[in-house]
């Protein structure tokens, strides 16, 4: 681990797991009709990159096949969070303090025992949440589907939600749960926790430990990074809620068809939060207005917190870009966040991540218009951005894509998952020493 | 002029001319059926920003109305080139050397006589080219349309081409001239000359004067700015030619319908060059494949040389962004161009221009999906980017837009025309003194 760079670990890990998964899914007894190699590779890649796009519904897999997908999701999501935490430390980025020193030591001494301790902390946190989530879901689904199916549904969707995989065992995502505040609420809390990133959660827990719960009302006690992620998450979610309500309230294909105002509000809240990585859907995305489709694409492009299960350019990158643009328009020398100057290195990293992301999306979309010229442009763009952000929301187009188009989506999922972080790592190697103390460093990508 | 900033001059100039033009076009006898205020404002704004989008074909205007449009085009195009040259000097940017000193002096002494000399140089250059172009076009069109109509057609299209306005007196742009190498060639040379920028042309002339024609084979004798614009123009045009040929050769709606291979090649060359600002079209843009539509949109976004009649983010901005991304991917501290380091200020300016442009296009497109939800997304996006780049290529959608949508397009044309340069000016005010001699400064936006 010490001698391989994190991007190399990531890319080879995702590729290797995807191919291994494809081989497993090709085995007899995994799928009711049997899968093509391409469909197997697509499903395995989508699972290991926690995207959730699919060319064949998971309900057509056997229990064994669904188990393979679930293991790929857990390895991809949890494994990524772990590697991200390790590489954050290697980059000298902020981690909760006791973990920083623990990890620094661990890495300096090359002690696999210390690294194992970190893995244990993260794994315990993830499994606790997944089991708690599954128990809550089971309250609803065991009575409805019986013990065996109900428990499996609960476990699968809890793991899929915490890892932000967006896979469900139903062909219409979570549409049947749209009116159920318990299940959609539990799934929402799970994917928000997974999508906010381990560094932020670790810091929240540590500060609460030091100062008690009242620390939640004292934002200045947190690192700039953590405040930024939390504030941006809250602000984007509220803005999106207003947008979705305004643009979909009377749409008979989505919210307009729902029975009560409460139901519409619940569904709108879910659809406001899901695009930044989760990918579960309680309405038919293909029926959304063009305006909210475009808005959703912007959210998918932005993504979640760094080092989380989310992809996209990441919240920090997005906020740094916004602040940079504002600073330029005001002729200020540097963007300022919470009274601290954002260093040029951070600004440059953000820009490189965003430009690389846009170039990637443009290239892939351009490729799709060539391999699949007969599909609506907006739908092609929607699937591409969804794959880049490893979100998994879909206009239902993916199964109809040509083999070339499906390969492009596979590549987009892989590059979306590894790309920005890998890029951020490469850039971080050139950070300059001896920077004045007032600077703040944010992890990008 | 000294005490108003160039962006203020620009914006108030375009707004004032647009409104004045709208009032003139509302007068009786300007249009065969009479115009609404909105259509008059749209036409006048499109003319003065040299965009070429229209809600009513120019063939429905009377000769008087067409004359008003032509005057607005000339004022907008030539006026902009002049102000751009002035503001480049104020920014301390490179101009051909004798003009720099002349202008520096002129501005320092606040002498309106010296500024008048610059206006005269630019105007003489423009009028000479426009008259030469009109004469060549008349060789073809006077025999075809008779003296009166033929001369008017020649003059109108020559002025429209040099100013990159993209307006024609025919409802189907230049499609009827697709197979005519003389007319489409003359119009192509006119709009390429106008679109490359006065600074570049001035430097070319000066260097030829100093060193003779062989200087054209000695690129190191030119400033980095000029080499960049010329090389990027040639490279993008060649790449686009290949793209259009590959993507449209067999399309029965465009090249595929043409009689000979030569005709297809001519039309492809024209369509490769026109999107970066000219906006004339020899094929039906709405019939192009989605792939070449997307490619064309990218070209419209990039635009032409700084200080030219072109809008878009500009070639320099685009190249700086590409070089910056490459430098980051290679962990190099700065982008390098022709052995010179591109300064951080230049990089920041490029980024600010590009981000502002993308934010503008996204916002306007988002607005259009709300005001005009029933149109195809790709067509809405095409018209938006065309308006931002003041290109004028169209899917024929503009006349069908709702009043709110037309107002959004008007705003996009105005902001596209003034925005990037205005932004560049604001940013330039914070440039730091005392920069090491190896740096190169490029004008952005
Ligand atoms: K997902
Ligand atoms: K134009």
mmCIF file of N, CA and C in Angstrom, chain B residues 183-278:
data_model
loop_
_atom_site.group_PDB
_atom_site.id
_atom_site.type_symbol
_atom_site.label_atom_id
_atom_site.label_comp_id
_atom_site.label_asym_id
_atom_site.label_seq_id
_atom_site.Cartn_x
_atom_site.Cartn_y
_atom_site.Cartn_z
ATOM 1 N N UNK B 183 -18.750 32.653 -54.298
ATOM 2 C CA UNK B 183 -19.469 33.404 -53.269
ATOM 3 C C UNK B 183 -19.183 32.848 -51.875
ATOM 4 N N UNK B 184 -19.235 31.527 -51.718
ATOM 5 C CA UNK B 184 -19.008 31.019 -50.358
ATOM 6 C C UNK B 184 -17.550 31.221 -49.961
ATOM 7 N N UNK B 185 -16.630 31.212 -50.953
ATOM 8 C CA UNK B 185 -15.228 31.477 -50.638
ATOM 9 C C UNK B 185 -15.000 32.912 -50.210
ATOM 10 N N UNK B 186 -15.586 33.854 -50.947
ATOM 11 C CA UNK B 186 -15.408 35.267 -50.602
ATOM 12 C C UNK B 186 -15.993 35.542 -49.221
ATOM 13 N N UNK B 187 -17.191 35.034 -48.988
ATOM 14 C CA UNK B 187 -17.823 35.267 -47.689
ATOM 15 C C UNK B 187 -17.001 34.618 -46.587
ATOM 16 N N UNK B 188 -16.465 33.427 -46.849
ATOM 17 C CA UNK B 188 -15.616 32.761 -45.850
ATOM 18 C C UNK B 188 -14.369 33.565 -45.525
ATOM 19 N N UNK B 189 -13.697 34.101 -46.550
ATOM 20 C CA UNK B 189 -12.481 34.892 -46.291
ATOM 21 C C UNK B 189 -12.822 36.163 -45.524
ATOM 22 N N UNK B 190 -13.947 36.790 -45.885
ATOM 23 C CA UNK B 190 -14.352 38.010 -45.170
ATOM 24 C C UNK B 190 -14.591 37.721 -43.700
ATOM 25 N N UNK B 191 -15.343 36.644 -43.397
ATOM 26 C CA UNK B 191 -15.648 36.464 -41.975
ATOM 27 C C UNK B 191 -14.455 35.914 -41.208
ATOM 28 N N UNK B 192 -13.561 35.195 -41.890
ATOM 29 C CA UNK B 192 -12.347 34.776 -41.180
ATOM 30 C C UNK B 192 -11.466 35.969 -40.838
ATOM 31 N N UNK B 193 -11.358 36.910 -41.780
ATOM 32 C CA UNK B 193 -10.548 38.108 -41.518
ATOM 33 C C UNK B 193 -11.130 38.916 -40.366
ATOM 34 N N UNK B 194 -12.443 39.122 -40.399
ATOM 35 C CA UNK B 194 -13.079 39.880 -39.328
ATOM 36 C C UNK B 194 -13.021 39.154 -37.999
ATOM 37 N N UNK B 195 -13.029 37.832 -38.048
ATOM 38 C CA UNK B 195 -13.103 37.061 -36.817
ATOM 39 C C UNK B 195 -11.765 36.806 -36.147
ATOM 40 N N UNK B 196 -10.668 37.168 -36.822
ATOM 41 C CA UNK B 196 -9.349 36.858 -36.247
ATOM 42 C C UNK B 196 -8.845 38.000 -35.375
ATOM 43 N N UNK B 197 -9.439 39.151 -35.491
ATOM 44 C CA UNK B 197 -9.120 40.245 -34.570
ATOM 45 C C UNK B 197 -8.145 41.258 -35.157
ATOM 46 N N UNK B 198 -8.377 42.491 -34.798
ATOM 47 C CA UNK B 198 -7.605 43.583 -35.357
ATOM 48 C C UNK B 198 -6.140 43.531 -34.914
ATOM 49 N N UNK B 199 -5.904 43.115 -33.662
ATOM 50 C CA UNK B 199 -4.528 43.083 -33.150
ATOM 51 C C UNK B 199 -3.675 42.129 -33.982
ATOM 52 N N UNK B 200 -4.235 40.954 -34.296
ATOM 53 C CA UNK B 200 -3.492 39.956 -35.057
ATOM 54 C C UNK B 200 -3.220 40.462 -36.472
ATOM 55 N N UNK B 201 -4.257 41.018 -37.092
ATOM 56 C CA UNK B 201 -4.090 41.493 -38.464
ATOM 57 C C UNK B 201 -3.071 42.631 -38.517
ATOM 58 N N UNK B 202 -3.181 43.541 -37.552
ATOM 59 C CA UNK B 202 -2.229 44.641 -37.490
ATOM 60 C C UNK B 202 -0.798 44.148 -37.361
ATOM 61 N N UNK B 203 -0.592 43.139 -36.497
ATOM 62 C CA UNK B 203 0.760 42.629 -36.311
ATOM 63 C C UNK B 203 1.268 41.929 -37.568
ATOM 64 N N UNK B 204 0.385 41.150 -38.205
ATOM 65 C CA UNK B 204 0.771 40.493 -39.461
ATOM 66 C C UNK B 204 1.248 41.525 -40.474
ATOM 67 N N UNK B 205 0.473 42.602 -40.621
ATOM 68 C CA UNK B 205 0.831 43.616 -41.609
ATOM 69 C C UNK B 205 2.159 44.280 -41.258
ATOM 70 N N UNK B 206 2.321 44.570 -39.978
ATOM 71 C CA UNK B 206 3.539 45.262 -39.561
ATOM 72 C C UNK B 206 4.772 44.374 -39.790
ATOM 73 N N UNK B 207 4.686 43.107 -39.404
ATOM 74 C CA UNK B 207 5.816 42.201 -39.567
ATOM 75 C C UNK B 207 6.146 41.990 -41.047
ATOM 76 N N UNK B 208 5.099 41.908 -41.869
ATOM 77 C CA UNK B 208 5.354 41.749 -43.296
ATOM 78 C C UNK B 208 6.083 42.990 -43.820
ATOM 79 N N UNK B 209 5.648 44.140 -43.318
ATOM 80 C CA UNK B 209 6.271 45.400 -43.695
ATOM 81 C C UNK B 209 7.761 45.396 -43.336
ATOM 82 N N UNK B 210 8.081 44.877 -42.115
ATOM 83 C CA UNK B 210 9.467 44.878 -41.648
ATOM 84 C C UNK B 210 10.319 43.838 -42.370
ATOM 85 N N UNK B 211 9.762 42.639 -42.554
ATOM 86 C CA UNK B 211 10.584 41.508 -42.979
ATOM 87 C C UNK B 211 10.192 40.924 -44.338
ATOM 88 N N UNK B 212 9.151 41.459 -44.956
ATOM 89 C CA UNK B 212 8.705 40.891 -46.222
ATOM 90 C C UNK B 212 7.832 39.674 -45.998
ATOM 91 N N UNK B 213 7.352 39.097 -47.081
ATOM 92 C CA UNK B 213 6.390 37.994 -47.001
ATOM 93 C C UNK B 213 6.977 36.749 -46.348
ATOM 94 N N UNK B 214 8.327 36.589 -46.424
ATOM 95 C CA UNK B 214 8.916 35.364 -45.868
ATOM 96 C C UNK B 214 8.668 35.251 -44.364
ATOM 97 N N UNK B 215 8.242 36.369 -43.712
ATOM 98 C CA UNK B 215 7.972 36.329 -42.284
ATOM 99 C C UNK B 215 6.861 35.336 -41.956
ATOM 100 N N UNK B 216 6.010 35.077 -42.938
ATOM 101 C CA UNK B 216 4.906 34.136 -42.697
ATOM 102 C C UNK B 216 5.429 32.735 -42.398
ATOM 103 N N UNK B 217 6.655 32.431 -42.837
ATOM 104 C CA UNK B 217 7.251 31.123 -42.549
ATOM 105 C C UNK B 217 8.144 31.175 -41.318
ATOM 106 N N UNK B 218 8.155 32.306 -40.612
ATOM 107 C CA UNK B 218 9.010 32.458 -39.428
ATOM 108 C C UNK B 218 8.154 32.787 -38.219
ATOM 109 N N UNK B 219 7.446 31.799 -37.713
ATOM 110 C CA UNK B 219 6.469 32.082 -36.649
ATOM 111 C C UNK B 219 7.099 32.716 -35.409
ATOM 112 N N UNK B 220 8.406 32.479 -35.173
ATOM 113 C CA UNK B 220 8.981 33.020 -33.936
ATOM 114 C C UNK B 220 9.095 34.540 -33.982
ATOM 115 N N UNK B 221 8.907 35.137 -35.153
ATOM 116 C CA UNK B 221 8.963 36.594 -35.230
ATOM 117 C C UNK B 221 7.677 37.244 -34.698
ATOM 118 N N UNK B 222 6.648 36.429 -34.479
ATOM 119 C CA UNK B 222 5.377 37.003 -34.029
ATOM 120 C C UNK B 222 5.245 36.896 -32.514
ATOM 121 N N UNK B 223 4.360 37.712 -31.959
ATOM 122 C CA UNK B 223 4.100 37.625 -30.524
ATOM 123 C C UNK B 223 3.420 36.282 -30.218
ATOM 124 N N UNK B 224 3.547 35.854 -28.963
ATOM 125 C CA UNK B 224 2.942 34.588 -28.562
ATOM 126 C C UNK B 224 1.438 34.606 -28.813
ATOM 127 N N UNK B 225 0.820 35.750 -28.471
ATOM 128 C CA UNK B 225 -0.623 35.917 -28.682
ATOM 129 C C UNK B 225 -1.024 35.646 -30.134
ATOM 130 N N UNK B 226 -0.301 36.255 -31.060
ATOM 131 C CA UNK B 226 -0.650 36.136 -32.471
ATOM 132 C C UNK B 226 -0.424 34.704 -32.957
ATOM 133 N N UNK B 227 0.727 34.123 -32.592
ATOM 134 C CA UNK B 227 0.984 32.737 -33.005
ATOM 135 C C UNK B 227 -0.102 31.826 -32.501
ATOM 136 N N UNK B 228 -0.490 32.038 -31.236
ATOM 137 C CA UNK B 228 -1.501 31.182 -30.632
ATOM 138 C C UNK B 228 -2.809 31.267 -31.416
ATOM 139 N N UNK B 229 -3.242 32.492 -31.710
ATOM 140 C CA UNK B 229 -4.529 32.645 -32.392
ATOM 141 C C UNK B 229 -4.470 31.990 -33.766
ATOM 142 N N UNK B 230 -3.384 32.216 -34.487
ATOM 143 C CA UNK B 230 -3.304 31.668 -35.842
ATOM 144 C C UNK B 230 -3.215 30.141 -35.803
ATOM 145 N N UNK B 231 -2.342 29.627 -34.948
ATOM 146 C CA UNK B 231 -2.191 28.169 -34.892
ATOM 147 C C UNK B 231 -3.473 27.494 -34.420
ATOM 148 N N UNK B 232 -4.117 28.095 -33.416
ATOM 149 C CA UNK B 232 -5.351 27.488 -32.915
ATOM 150 C C UNK B 232 -6.447 27.538 -33.980
ATOM 151 N N UNK B 233 -6.502 28.644 -34.726
ATOM 152 C CA UNK B 233 -7.505 28.755 -35.776
ATOM 153 C C UNK B 233 -7.303 27.663 -36.825
ATOM 154 N N UNK B 234 -6.060 27.528 -37.278
ATOM 155 C CA UNK B 234 -5.788 26.519 -38.309
ATOM 156 C C UNK B 234 -6.085 25.109 -37.782
ATOM 157 N N UNK B 235 -5.620 24.832 -36.566
ATOM 158 C CA UNK B 235 -5.808 23.485 -36.028
ATOM 159 C C UNK B 235 -7.284 23.160 -35.834
ATOM 160 N N UNK B 236 -8.029 24.110 -35.251
ATOM 161 C CA UNK B 236 -9.449 23.848 -35.011
ATOM 162 C C UNK B 236 -10.214 23.700 -36.313
ATOM 163 N N UNK B 237 -9.873 24.522 -37.308
ATOM 164 C CA UNK B 237 -10.583 24.431 -38.583
ATOM 165 C C UNK B 237 -10.325 23.090 -39.262
ATOM 166 N N UNK B 238 -9.073 22.630 -39.238
ATOM 167 C CA UNK B 238 -8.760 21.347 -39.868
ATOM 168 C C UNK B 238 -9.458 20.196 -39.135
ATOM 169 N N UNK B 239 -9.377 20.231 -37.803
ATOM 170 C CA UNK B 239 -10.025 19.185 -37.023
ATOM 171 C C UNK B 239 -11.539 19.171 -37.294
ATOM 172 N N UNK B 240 -12.125 20.359 -37.360
ATOM 173 C CA UNK B 240 -13.562 20.448 -37.611
ATOM 174 C C UNK B 240 -13.923 19.934 -38.992
ATOM 175 N N UNK B 241 -13.071 20.227 -39.956
ATOM 176 C CA UNK B 241 -13.333 19.731 -41.307
ATOM 177 C C UNK B 241 -13.411 18.212 -41.298
ATOM 178 N N UNK B 242 -12.452 17.579 -40.646
ATOM 179 C CA UNK B 242 -12.454 16.118 -40.560
ATOM 180 C C UNK B 242 -13.723 15.626 -39.862
ATOM 181 N N UNK B 243 -14.069 16.285 -38.766
ATOM 182 C CA UNK B 243 -15.258 15.892 -38.003
ATOM 183 C C UNK B 243 -16.527 15.986 -38.844
ATOM 184 N N UNK B 244 -16.713 17.145 -39.488
ATOM 185 C CA UNK B 244 -17.941 17.343 -40.264
ATOM 186 C C UNK B 244 -17.995 16.345 -41.416
ATOM 187 N N UNK B 245 -16.862 16.148 -42.076
ATOM 188 C CA UNK B 245 -16.843 15.172 -43.175
ATOM 189 C C UNK B 245 -17.236 13.793 -42.650
ATOM 190 N N UNK B 246 -16.640 13.387 -41.523
ATOM 191 C CA UNK B 246 -16.897 12.044 -41.005
ATOM 192 C C UNK B 246 -18.341 11.893 -40.544
ATOM 193 N N UNK B 247 -18.882 12.940 -39.925
ATOM 194 C CA UNK B 247 -20.192 12.806 -39.284
ATOM 195 C C UNK B 247 -21.354 13.125 -40.217
ATOM 196 N N UNK B 248 -21.109 13.851 -41.320
ATOM 197 C CA UNK B 248 -22.217 14.280 -42.167
ATOM 198 C C UNK B 248 -22.158 13.733 -43.587
ATOM 199 N N UNK B 249 -21.052 13.084 -43.970
ATOM 200 C CA UNK B 249 -20.856 12.670 -45.362
ATOM 201 C C UNK B 249 -22.056 11.903 -45.911
ATOM 202 N N UNK B 250 -22.595 10.997 -45.102
ATOM 203 C CA UNK B 250 -23.696 10.164 -45.578
ATOM 204 C C UNK B 250 -25.061 10.617 -45.072
ATOM 205 N N UNK B 251 -25.118 11.763 -44.400
ATOM 206 C CA UNK B 251 -26.400 12.230 -43.862
ATOM 207 C C UNK B 251 -27.254 12.798 -44.999
ATOM 208 N N UNK B 252 -28.381 12.138 -45.352
ATOM 209 C CA UNK B 252 -29.185 12.611 -46.483
ATOM 210 C C UNK B 252 -29.784 13.998 -46.255
ATOM 211 N N UNK B 253 -29.828 14.468 -44.983
ATOM 212 C CA UNK B 253 -30.374 15.795 -44.713
ATOM 213 C C UNK B 253 -29.373 16.900 -44.968
ATOM 214 N N UNK B 254 -28.076 16.550 -45.067
ATOM 215 C CA UNK B 254 -27.061 17.600 -45.238
ATOM 216 C C UNK B 254 -26.134 17.267 -46.411
ATOM 217 N N UNK B 255 -24.892 16.869 -46.136
ATOM 218 C CA UNK B 255 -23.929 16.626 -47.212
ATOM 219 C C UNK B 255 -24.385 15.500 -48.136
ATOM 220 N N UNK B 256 -25.019 14.487 -47.570
ATOM 221 C CA UNK B 256 -25.393 13.313 -48.362
ATOM 222 C C UNK B 256 -26.279 13.642 -49.555
ATOM 223 N N UNK B 257 -27.002 14.775 -49.453
ATOM 224 C CA UNK B 257 -27.919 15.132 -50.543
ATOM 225 C C UNK B 257 -27.210 15.868 -51.680
ATOM 226 N N UNK B 258 -25.929 16.197 -51.495
ATOM 227 C CA UNK B 258 -25.266 17.030 -52.500
ATOM 228 C C UNK B 258 -24.771 16.208 -53.673
ATOM 229 N N UNK B 259 -24.675 16.882 -54.814
ATOM 230 C CA UNK B 259 -24.463 16.170 -56.075
ATOM 231 C C UNK B 259 -23.050 15.575 -56.177
ATOM 232 N N UNK B 260 -22.035 16.382 -55.919
ATOM 233 C CA UNK B 260 -20.668 15.916 -56.176
ATOM 234 C C UNK B 260 -19.851 15.882 -54.899
ATOM 235 N N UNK B 261 -18.726 15.151 -54.967
ATOM 236 C CA UNK B 261 -17.820 15.113 -53.828
ATOM 237 C C UNK B 261 -17.220 16.476 -53.553
ATOM 238 N N UNK B 262 -16.938 17.231 -54.601
ATOM 239 C CA UNK B 262 -16.372 18.562 -54.447
ATOM 240 C C UNK B 262 -17.320 19.485 -53.687
ATOM 241 N N UNK B 263 -18.593 19.362 -54.033
ATOM 242 C CA UNK B 263 -19.603 20.178 -53.370
ATOM 243 C C UNK B 263 -19.680 19.855 -51.879
ATOM 244 N N UNK B 264 -19.624 18.554 -51.567
ATOM 245 C CA UNK B 264 -19.671 18.149 -50.166
ATOM 246 C C UNK B 264 -18.459 18.694 -49.415
ATOM 247 N N UNK B 265 -17.291 18.605 -50.053
ATOM 248 C CA UNK B 265 -16.062 19.079 -49.419
ATOM 249 C C UNK B 265 -16.148 20.578 -49.158
ATOM 250 N N UNK B 266 -16.653 21.316 -50.135
ATOM 251 C CA UNK B 266 -16.791 22.767 -49.990
ATOM 252 C C UNK B 266 -17.739 23.102 -48.840
ATOM 253 N N UNK B 267 -18.879 22.419 -48.824
ATOM 254 C CA UNK B 267 -19.864 22.700 -47.775
ATOM 255 C C UNK B 267 -19.316 22.307 -46.405
ATOM 256 N N UNK B 268 -18.586 21.184 -46.347
ATOM 257 C CA UNK B 268 -18.020 20.751 -45.064
ATOM 258 C C UNK B 268 -16.997 21.760 -44.560
ATOM 259 N N UNK B 269 -16.163 22.283 -45.477
ATOM 260 C CA UNK B 269 -15.177 23.279 -45.076
ATOM 261 C C UNK B 269 -15.879 24.509 -44.528
ATOM 262 N N UNK B 270 -16.939 24.919 -45.215
ATOM 263 C CA UNK B 270 -17.690 26.096 -44.765
ATOM 264 C C UNK B 270 -18.271 25.857 -43.372
ATOM 265 N N UNK B 271 -18.894 24.704 -43.170
ATOM 266 C CA UNK B 271 -19.548 24.406 -41.894
ATOM 267 C C UNK B 271 -18.540 24.146 -40.776
ATOM 268 N N UNK B 272 -17.292 23.859 -41.156
ATOM 269 C CA UNK B 272 -16.253 23.681 -40.140
ATOM 270 C C UNK B 272 -15.806 25.025 -39.577
ATOM 271 N N UNK B 273 -15.852 26.054 -40.434
ATOM 272 C CA UNK B 273 -15.306 27.357 -40.057
ATOM 273 C C UNK B 273 -16.376 28.274 -39.467
ATOM 274 N N UNK B 274 -17.594 28.143 -39.966
ATOM 275 C CA UNK B 274 -18.640 29.106 -39.614
ATOM 276 C C UNK B 274 -19.045 29.126 -38.136
ATOM 277 N N UNK B 275 -18.950 28.002 -37.379
ATOM 278 C CA UNK B 275 -19.519 28.054 -36.026
ATOM 279 C C UNK B 275 -18.736 28.908 -35.046
ATOM 280 N N UNK B 276 -17.465 29.229 -35.330
ATOM 281 C CA UNK B 276 -16.745 29.960 -34.302
ATOM 282 C C UNK B 276 -17.101 31.431 -34.255
ATOM 283 N N UNK B 277 -17.948 31.897 -35.134
ATOM 284 C CA UNK B 277 -18.657 33.157 -34.950
ATOM 285 C C UNK B 277 -19.503 33.594 -36.125
ATOM 286 N N UNK B 278 -19.163 33.182 -37.351
ATOM 287 C CA UNK B 278 -19.796 33.777 -38.530
ATOM 288 C C UNK B 278 -21.299 33.528 -38.538
#
